[in-house]
Amino acid sequence: MSIDALRPSRARRWGAPVAIAALVAVAIGCTLAQAPAAPLGEDAAAGDFSATRAMEHIEAISQETRPIGSPAHAEARDYLVGELEALGLEVEVQERTGVSETRPGRTQGIAFVQNIVAMREGSDPTGTLVLAAHYDSVNGSLGAGDDGIGIGSIMESARALGDETPTNDLIILFTDGEESGLLGAEAFTRDDSASLVQPVVVVNLEARGTAGSPLTFRTSSPNGPITAYTSAAGGVVANSAMETVFGLMSNDTDFSRFSEGGLLGTDSAIVGGGALYHSPVDSPENLSRASLQQMGQSTLALTRELQDADLAALQEGQDTIVATVPWGLLRFPLALELPFAIAGLGAAIAAAVIGRRRRELTVPRTLIGIVVALVSVALAAGGAYALWAAALAIDPGQASASVGEPYVAWPYLAAIAVLTVGAVVGPFLLLRRMLGQAALVTGALVAVTVVGVALAVALPGAASVVAFPALFAAVAMVVAQLLPARFASWRVAVLALGALPAFALIVPVAVSASELGLPLGGPVAALFVAIVLLMTLPVVAEIRPATSQTGERARPLRAAVGAASVVVVVAALAAGGLVANAEGATLPRQESVEYAIDTDAGTALWSSRRAPVSEWSAELLDGDRRVLADVAPWWGTSARSTGEAPVAELEAPSVTVVTDEAAGDRRTLTLQIDSRRSAPTLGVWVGGSTVLSAKVGGVELAPEAVGETWTFGLHIEGVGAEGVEIELLIEGTGPVAVLVADRTADLGVIDEFAGPEGRVLFQQGVWVSRQTAL
C-alpha cells in the first residue's frame, strides 16, 4: 500500500492521533517508572533501608564544609569511625599519599589522605566486596549530595545488613581527597587493594546534584556477569549509552582509579538538581529524600546479592548492552549491537526499495529526505544550545557557579522540547507535498539507521539506544508497506508498534540526559528526542493533509501560523524560565571569586573562572580574561576574569633548604615548606632549570611544565602543622626560581572585603605567595 494512496476513513483519520497519544503515554509511564522510591521513615523494618535513618548521618557530617585538612573534615572522619565501630566492624584509618594524574600544562596534585576502611570478614570469600563513597567535600560546599548521599546510603545499608557473616569479605571504604583529584581512591588502589582477597568488586556511589533517580552509568568490563546481579537486585536504572554521555563531561569519580587498578564493579550517581552541586546550598534540607531512598535500597539489595556471590566468576563472561524498562533491566550481548544496527539499516533500505518499485518515491527525493532528517536533528540540538545561550546573555547570574545550571530548569527544557518538535515535524509538514511523504519518512528512517551503524562502529555500547529502536521502526515500515489493501486500517497499529521501543527506551534516557544541565544536557536531550520523532514520522504521515482546493490555498498560511506558534510558545517558555530564575525567586544566587597576593611585589588581585554576573562581581572583576599560569600557576592554564585587589597583611609560606647536593651536572635539593597561616594547602613551582624528578611522602612524581615559566608544579592538600618536605632532582647546578604559595578558604581575612548581599560565595580561596632563588 502507498502512504499517499488511500482516502482516509474515519478510523484512519483518528487512528494516527490516538496512536501518537498512546506512544506519548508510554513514554511518560516508562519515565515515571524510573522515578525515585518513596522515602521510608524511622519506623521501617530493621532489615529495610530507611532514608530517614540514613539522613541522620548526612546531617551529622554536613553542617559545615569539609574539604580535606579542615576541622570539619576531621570531625566527619571521627564521627564515621565511631559509627562504624558501633556497628561491630573493624575500622582502620589509612594514612596515605594520593597522587593525581599528570596532564600537560597542569600542576601535579597530591594529598595526604586518610581513608576510612571498615571490614567484616567473610566465611569463605571468593573475593572482596567494597562499598565506596568519599567523605570530603569541595571547599565551600556542605556536601550533603556530593557525597553525603553515598555516605548515608552505605551507613544505613551496613546497619540493615546486621551482624550476619557474609560469604565474601565486605569492606566499607570512605575515601578521602576525591575532590582534590580522586586521590584517596588512587592511594587505596595503589597501596592497599592488592592485599585483599581477589577479585575486588567495588560499588561506588556518587552525586552530581541533589535529586533524581540514581543512575548506574559505568560498569567494569566484562560487564555481563555483574549486570546480571544488578538486574536481580532490582531498583537499578542503567543505560549503556549514558556512559558515552558521561565521557563528554568534565566530571570524574573514584571509580576511574578503581577501574584503572583492575578492580571490578559499578559506578552510580544522582545527577538531578545540578545547580546545587558543589555549592553552599548542597545542604541536607535540599537533598531529595526520595533519591536517597532509591540509592540506598538499591545499594542494599545489590550488596545482598554480591556478598554471597561467586565474585571470581565476575571476571569471566561477555560485555552486555543494558537498558532500563519498567520491569527491570533489558540486557543483550554487545556483540549483537552492530548486527542489530546493520539489520535496521537493511530494513530501512528495503522500505526505500519497496517504495521505489511502487513509484511512491525517487532516489533523489529520498536522499533529500535523509539530508532533511539530519539537518532537523542538528537544528534541534543547536537550537537547544542557542536557547540557553540567549537566556544566559539576558541574565548570566541565573547560572550556577559550578555547572552553569539554573535552579529552575523545567521551563527551558519545555521550550527545548517544543523547539525540537518544531525542528523535526515542521520541515516534514512543509515539504511533504513537494517531496512526497514516502521520501521524507523513508529518508528519516535511513538517516537514523545510518547513525546507528556509525555509532556501533565508532562507539560500541552507545549505539544501542538508537540502533535497537530503529530496527523495530524500519521493520514496521516494511510490514506496513506489504499489508494487503483490506488490512489498511492496521497500518497505524503496525507503525505505532514499530515506534514503541523508541518511546519506551529513548525518552527516559533523554530525560536523564536533561538532568545533566542545560549546557550539555539540553542539546543531548534534544538530539535524543529528535531521533524519537524521526522514528515516529511514519505514524505522523498517516494524518492526512487537506486535499481540497481551499486546503491547498490555505497551506502556506497554515505553515506560517504553525511556525509562528512554535516561536511564540518557545519564547513564552523561555521568558517563564527567566522569571522563575529571577533573583529573589529561587535559592540564593552563586558568586565565585578568589584572592591572591604576591608578597614580593606587594600586589594582589581578584580572580574568577567566569565573567562578572552581577554588580558586585563587576566591581571586583574588570572582565578582562587572561591566563595567569606564569604569575599564579595554582589557577592553571584556563583564562580567568581578574581585577585589582587591596593588599592584605598576610604572611607567605617559609622555605628552608634541608639539603643541597651537587653530583656532576645534577643537583638534589630538599626543601621544607611551612605555612605560617596553618593553611591545609600548599603549592610549589620551580623555574629556570628542568626538574627531572620529585619525591613527596615517599612517592615519586613525574614532572610536568606549567605555563611558560615553570618547569614543575606541585599542589599539596591535607598539609598538617609539620608542613611538607619535597626532594627535587634538578638538571644543572645553577640557581633555580622557587615559587611557594598557600591557600586558606575565608575571604573574611581581607579587611576591605564585603561579601554579596543575598548571595552565596562559591569556593572561596585566599592564596599568599612568595618567590625565592636557590
Short mmCIF file of N, CA and C in Angstrom, two decimals, residues 326-437:
data_model
loop_
_atom_site.label_atom_id
_atom_site.label_comp_id
_atom_site.label_asym_id
_atom_site.label_seq_id
_atom_site.Cartn_x
_atom_site.Cartn_y
_atom_site.Cartn_z
N PRO A 326 10.32 -0.80 32.47
CA PRO A 326 9.56 -0.77 33.73
C PRO A 326 9.70 -2.00 34.60
N TRP A 327 9.96 -3.15 34.00
CA TRP A 327 10.05 -4.37 34.82
C TRP A 327 11.48 -4.74 35.20
N GLY A 328 12.44 -3.89 34.86
CA GLY A 328 13.83 -4.19 35.26
C GLY A 328 14.82 -3.75 34.19
N LEU A 329 15.86 -4.53 34.02
CA LEU A 329 16.90 -4.21 33.04
C LEU A 329 16.77 -5.12 31.83
N LEU A 330 16.79 -4.51 30.66
CA LEU A 330 16.84 -5.24 29.39
C LEU A 330 18.30 -5.43 29.04
N ARG A 331 18.72 -6.68 28.84
CA ARG A 331 20.12 -6.97 28.61
C ARG A 331 20.27 -7.86 27.38
N PHE A 332 21.28 -7.54 26.54
CA PHE A 332 21.63 -8.44 25.44
C PHE A 332 23.10 -8.25 25.12
N PRO A 333 23.75 -9.24 24.54
CA PRO A 333 25.20 -9.18 24.31
C PRO A 333 25.60 -8.00 23.44
N LEU A 334 26.72 -7.37 23.79
CA LEU A 334 27.25 -6.27 23.00
C LEU A 334 27.53 -6.70 21.56
N ALA A 335 27.86 -7.98 21.39
CA ALA A 335 28.17 -8.48 20.04
C ALA A 335 26.98 -8.36 19.09
N LEU A 336 25.77 -8.21 19.64
CA LEU A 336 24.58 -8.10 18.79
C LEU A 336 24.30 -6.66 18.37
N GLU A 337 25.01 -5.69 18.96
CA GLU A 337 24.68 -4.30 18.69
C GLU A 337 24.89 -3.96 17.21
N LEU A 338 26.05 -4.27 16.66
CA LEU A 338 26.31 -3.95 15.26
C LEU A 338 25.39 -4.73 14.33
N PRO A 339 25.17 -6.03 14.55
CA PRO A 339 24.19 -6.72 13.69
C PRO A 339 22.80 -6.09 13.75
N PHE A 340 22.35 -5.68 14.95
CA PHE A 340 21.06 -5.00 15.06
C PHE A 340 21.07 -3.72 14.22
N ALA A 341 22.16 -2.95 14.33
CA ALA A 341 22.25 -1.70 13.60
C ALA A 341 22.23 -1.94 12.09
N ILE A 342 22.98 -2.94 11.65
CA ILE A 342 23.03 -3.25 10.22
C ILE A 342 21.68 -3.76 9.74
N ALA A 343 21.04 -4.59 10.56
CA ALA A 343 19.71 -5.10 10.20
C ALA A 343 18.72 -3.96 10.07
N GLY A 344 18.81 -2.97 10.97
CA GLY A 344 17.92 -1.82 10.88
C GLY A 344 18.15 -1.04 9.60
N LEU A 345 19.43 -0.84 9.25
CA LEU A 345 19.73 -0.14 8.00
C LEU A 345 19.22 -0.93 6.81
N GLY A 346 19.39 -2.25 6.88
CA GLY A 346 18.90 -3.09 5.79
C GLY A 346 17.39 -2.98 5.64
N ALA A 347 16.66 -2.95 6.76
CA ALA A 347 15.20 -2.83 6.70
C ALA A 347 14.80 -1.47 6.15
N ALA A 348 15.52 -0.42 6.53
CA ALA A 348 15.20 0.91 6.01
C ALA A 348 15.45 0.98 4.51
N ILE A 349 16.54 0.37 4.05
CA ILE A 349 16.81 0.35 2.61
C ILE A 349 15.75 -0.48 1.88
N ALA A 350 15.33 -1.59 2.52
CA ALA A 350 14.27 -2.41 1.92
C ALA A 350 13.00 -1.59 1.76
N ALA A 351 12.67 -0.77 2.77
CA ALA A 351 11.49 0.09 2.67
C ALA A 351 11.64 1.07 1.51
N ALA A 352 12.87 1.58 1.32
CA ALA A 352 13.11 2.50 0.21
C ALA A 352 12.96 1.79 -1.13
N VAL A 353 13.45 0.57 -1.21
CA VAL A 353 13.34 -0.19 -2.46
C VAL A 353 11.88 -0.47 -2.79
N ILE A 354 11.12 -0.88 -1.77
CA ILE A 354 9.70 -1.15 -2.00
C ILE A 354 8.99 0.12 -2.47
N GLY A 355 9.28 1.23 -1.81
CA GLY A 355 8.66 2.49 -2.21
C GLY A 355 9.06 2.90 -3.62
N ARG A 356 10.30 2.63 -3.98
CA ARG A 356 10.75 2.98 -5.33
C ARG A 356 10.04 2.13 -6.37
N ARG A 357 9.90 0.83 -6.10
CA ARG A 357 9.24 -0.04 -7.08
C ARG A 357 7.78 0.33 -7.23
N ARG A 358 7.17 0.84 -6.18
CA ARG A 358 5.76 1.24 -6.26
C ARG A 358 5.61 2.69 -6.71
N ARG A 359 6.73 3.29 -7.05
CA ARG A 359 6.74 4.67 -7.54
C ARG A 359 6.17 5.66 -6.53
N GLU A 360 6.36 5.35 -5.26
CA GLU A 360 5.96 6.26 -4.19
C GLU A 360 7.05 7.29 -3.91
N LEU A 361 8.26 6.97 -4.32
CA LEU A 361 9.38 7.86 -4.04
C LEU A 361 10.43 7.69 -5.13
N THR A 362 11.37 8.62 -5.16
CA THR A 362 12.51 8.52 -6.08
C THR A 362 13.78 8.56 -5.24
N VAL A 363 14.85 8.09 -5.83
CA VAL A 363 16.12 8.09 -5.10
C VAL A 363 16.55 9.51 -4.75
N PRO A 364 16.53 10.46 -5.67
CA PRO A 364 16.95 11.83 -5.31
C PRO A 364 16.11 12.42 -4.17
N ARG A 365 14.79 12.20 -4.24
CA ARG A 365 13.94 12.76 -3.18
C ARG A 365 14.22 12.07 -1.83
N THR A 366 14.50 10.79 -1.86
CA THR A 366 14.82 10.09 -0.62
C THR A 366 16.14 10.58 -0.05
N LEU A 367 17.10 10.84 -0.92
CA LEU A 367 18.37 11.40 -0.45
C LEU A 367 18.14 12.77 0.19
N ILE A 368 17.26 13.56 -0.43
CA ILE A 368 16.92 14.85 0.18
C ILE A 368 16.26 14.62 1.54
N GLY A 369 15.42 13.58 1.64
CA GLY A 369 14.78 13.23 2.91
C GLY A 369 15.81 12.89 3.99
N ILE A 370 16.87 12.21 3.59
CA ILE A 370 17.94 11.89 4.54
C ILE A 370 18.59 13.17 5.04
N VAL A 371 18.88 14.08 4.12
CA VAL A 371 19.51 15.35 4.50
C VAL A 371 18.59 16.16 5.41
N VAL A 372 17.30 16.19 5.06
CA VAL A 372 16.34 16.93 5.89
C VAL A 372 16.31 16.36 7.30
N ALA A 373 16.34 15.04 7.43
CA ALA A 373 16.32 14.42 8.76
C ALA A 373 17.55 14.81 9.57
N LEU A 374 18.71 14.71 8.94
CA LEU A 374 19.95 15.04 9.66
C LEU A 374 20.00 16.52 10.03
N VAL A 375 19.53 17.37 9.13
CA VAL A 375 19.50 18.81 9.42
C VAL A 375 18.53 19.09 10.56
N SER A 376 17.41 18.37 10.59
CA SER A 376 16.44 18.56 11.66
C SER A 376 17.04 18.24 13.02
N VAL A 377 17.80 17.14 13.10
CA VAL A 377 18.46 16.77 14.35
C VAL A 377 19.47 17.85 14.75
N ALA A 378 20.24 18.31 13.79
CA ALA A 378 21.23 19.36 14.08
C ALA A 378 20.54 20.64 14.54
N LEU A 379 19.41 20.99 13.90
CA LEU A 379 18.68 22.18 14.31
C LEU A 379 18.15 22.04 15.73
N ALA A 380 17.68 20.84 16.08
CA ALA A 380 17.15 20.62 17.43
C ALA A 380 18.24 20.80 18.48
N ALA A 381 19.38 20.14 18.27
CA ALA A 381 20.48 20.23 19.23
C ALA A 381 21.05 21.65 19.27
N GLY A 382 21.26 22.23 18.08
CA GLY A 382 21.79 23.60 18.02
C GLY A 382 20.82 24.61 18.61
N GLY A 383 19.53 24.40 18.37
CA GLY A 383 18.53 25.30 18.93
C GLY A 383 18.50 25.24 20.44
N ALA A 384 18.66 24.03 21.00
CA ALA A 384 18.71 23.89 22.46
C ALA A 384 19.89 24.65 23.04
N TYR A 385 21.03 24.53 22.39
CA TYR A 385 22.22 25.26 22.85
C TYR A 385 22.02 26.76 22.73
N ALA A 386 21.48 27.21 21.60
CA ALA A 386 21.29 28.63 21.37
C ALA A 386 20.27 29.23 22.33
N LEU A 387 19.23 28.47 22.64
CA LEU A 387 18.20 28.98 23.56
C LEU A 387 18.80 29.29 24.92
N TRP A 388 19.60 28.37 25.46
CA TRP A 388 20.20 28.59 26.77
C TRP A 388 21.25 29.70 26.69
N ALA A 389 21.99 29.76 25.59
CA ALA A 389 22.98 30.83 25.43
C ALA A 389 22.29 32.19 25.42
N ALA A 390 21.13 32.28 24.78
CA ALA A 390 20.39 33.54 24.75
C ALA A 390 19.88 33.90 26.14
N ALA A 391 19.37 32.91 26.87
CA ALA A 391 18.89 33.16 28.23
C ALA A 391 20.03 33.64 29.13
N LEU A 392 21.23 33.07 28.93
CA LEU A 392 22.39 33.49 29.72
C LEU A 392 22.82 34.91 29.35
N ALA A 393 22.72 35.24 28.07
CA ALA A 393 23.10 36.59 27.65
C ALA A 393 22.19 37.63 28.30
N ILE A 394 20.92 37.27 28.48
CA ILE A 394 19.98 38.19 29.12
C ILE A 394 20.22 38.28 30.61
N ASP A 395 20.46 37.13 31.25
CA ASP A 395 20.64 37.11 32.71
C ASP A 395 21.70 36.06 33.07
N PRO A 396 22.98 36.42 33.00
CA PRO A 396 24.03 35.44 33.29
C PRO A 396 24.05 34.97 34.73
N GLY A 397 23.50 35.77 35.64
CA GLY A 397 23.54 35.40 37.06
C GLY A 397 22.67 34.22 37.42
N GLN A 398 21.77 33.78 36.54
CA GLN A 398 20.90 32.66 36.86
C GLN A 398 21.63 31.32 36.82
N ALA A 399 22.80 31.28 36.22
CA ALA A 399 23.56 30.03 36.11
C ALA A 399 24.34 29.79 37.38
N SER A 400 24.40 28.52 37.80
CA SER A 400 25.18 28.17 38.97
C SER A 400 26.66 28.31 38.66
N ALA A 401 27.46 28.47 39.72
CA ALA A 401 28.88 28.71 39.52
C ALA A 401 29.63 27.47 39.09
N SER A 402 29.11 26.28 39.40
CA SER A 402 29.86 25.06 39.12
C SER A 402 29.58 24.51 37.73
N VAL A 403 28.30 24.22 37.41
CA VAL A 403 27.99 23.58 36.14
C VAL A 403 27.17 24.46 35.22
N GLY A 404 26.91 25.72 35.63
CA GLY A 404 26.19 26.63 34.75
C GLY A 404 24.74 26.28 34.56
N GLU A 405 24.09 25.75 35.60
CA GLU A 405 22.71 25.28 35.52
C GLU A 405 21.81 26.21 36.34
N PRO A 406 20.61 26.55 35.86
CA PRO A 406 19.69 27.35 36.68
C PRO A 406 19.03 26.49 37.74
N TYR A 407 18.55 27.12 38.79
CA TYR A 407 17.84 26.38 39.83
C TYR A 407 16.56 25.75 39.28
N VAL A 408 15.84 26.50 38.44
CA VAL A 408 14.57 26.01 37.88
C VAL A 408 14.77 25.82 36.38
N ALA A 409 14.99 24.57 35.98
CA ALA A 409 15.35 24.30 34.59
C ALA A 409 14.16 23.93 33.72
N TRP A 410 13.03 23.52 34.33
CA TRP A 410 11.97 22.92 33.52
C TRP A 410 11.37 23.85 32.46
N PRO A 411 11.24 25.18 32.69
CA PRO A 411 10.69 25.98 31.59
C PRO A 411 11.60 25.96 30.36
N TYR A 412 12.89 26.00 30.58
CA TYR A 412 13.82 25.94 29.45
C TYR A 412 13.77 24.57 28.78
N LEU A 413 13.67 23.52 29.56
CA LEU A 413 13.58 22.18 28.98
C LEU A 413 12.29 22.02 28.18
N ALA A 414 11.19 22.58 28.69
CA ALA A 414 9.93 22.54 27.94
C ALA A 414 10.07 23.30 26.63
N ALA A 415 10.76 24.44 26.68
CA ALA A 415 10.99 25.20 25.45
C ALA A 415 11.82 24.40 24.46
N ILE A 416 12.83 23.70 24.96
CA ILE A 416 13.67 22.86 24.10
C ILE A 416 12.83 21.75 23.48
N ALA A 417 11.92 21.16 24.26
CA ALA A 417 11.07 20.09 23.73
C ALA A 417 10.19 20.61 22.59
N VAL A 418 9.57 21.77 22.79
CA VAL A 418 8.73 22.35 21.73
C VAL A 418 9.57 22.70 20.51
N LEU A 419 10.74 23.27 20.75
CA LEU A 419 11.63 23.61 19.65
C LEU A 419 12.04 22.38 18.87
N THR A 420 12.29 21.28 19.57
CA THR A 420 12.69 20.03 18.90
C THR A 420 11.56 19.47 18.05
N VAL A 421 10.35 19.51 18.58
CA VAL A 421 9.19 19.06 17.79
C VAL A 421 9.06 19.91 16.53
N GLY A 422 9.21 21.20 16.70
CA GLY A 422 9.13 22.08 15.53
C GLY A 422 10.23 21.82 14.52
N ALA A 423 11.45 21.54 15.01
CA ALA A 423 12.59 21.32 14.12
C ALA A 423 12.45 20.05 13.30
N VAL A 424 11.74 19.05 13.82
CA VAL A 424 11.60 17.78 13.11
C VAL A 424 10.28 17.71 12.34
N VAL A 425 9.18 18.01 13.01
CA VAL A 425 7.87 17.86 12.37
C VAL A 425 7.61 19.01 11.39
N GLY A 426 8.11 20.20 11.70
CA GLY A 426 7.88 21.35 10.83
C GLY A 426 8.37 21.13 9.41
N PRO A 427 9.64 20.77 9.20
CA PRO A 427 10.11 20.51 7.83
C PRO A 427 9.33 19.40 7.14
N PHE A 428 8.91 18.38 7.90
CA PHE A 428 8.14 17.30 7.30
C PHE A 428 6.81 17.83 6.77
N LEU A 429 6.08 18.60 7.58
CA LEU A 429 4.80 19.12 7.13
C LEU A 429 4.96 20.11 5.98
N LEU A 430 6.05 20.85 6.00
CA LEU A 430 6.28 21.86 4.97
C LEU A 430 6.64 21.24 3.62
N LEU A 431 7.40 20.13 3.66
CA LEU A 431 7.95 19.57 2.43
C LEU A 431 7.22 18.33 1.92
N ARG A 432 6.24 17.84 2.68
CA ARG A 432 5.67 16.56 2.26
C ARG A 432 4.90 16.63 0.95
N ARG A 433 4.32 17.76 0.63
CA ARG A 433 3.64 17.90 -0.67
C ARG A 433 4.67 17.98 -1.79
N MET A 434 5.76 18.65 -1.53
CA MET A 434 6.76 18.87 -2.56
C MET A 434 7.56 17.60 -2.86
N LEU A 435 8.01 16.91 -1.80
CA LEU A 435 8.87 15.73 -1.98
C LEU A 435 8.12 14.42 -1.87
N GLY A 436 6.94 14.46 -1.27
CA GLY A 436 6.21 13.24 -1.02
C GLY A 436 6.51 12.70 0.38
N GLN A 437 5.46 12.25 1.06
CA GLN A 437 5.63 11.75 2.42
C GLN A 437 6.54 10.53 2.45
#
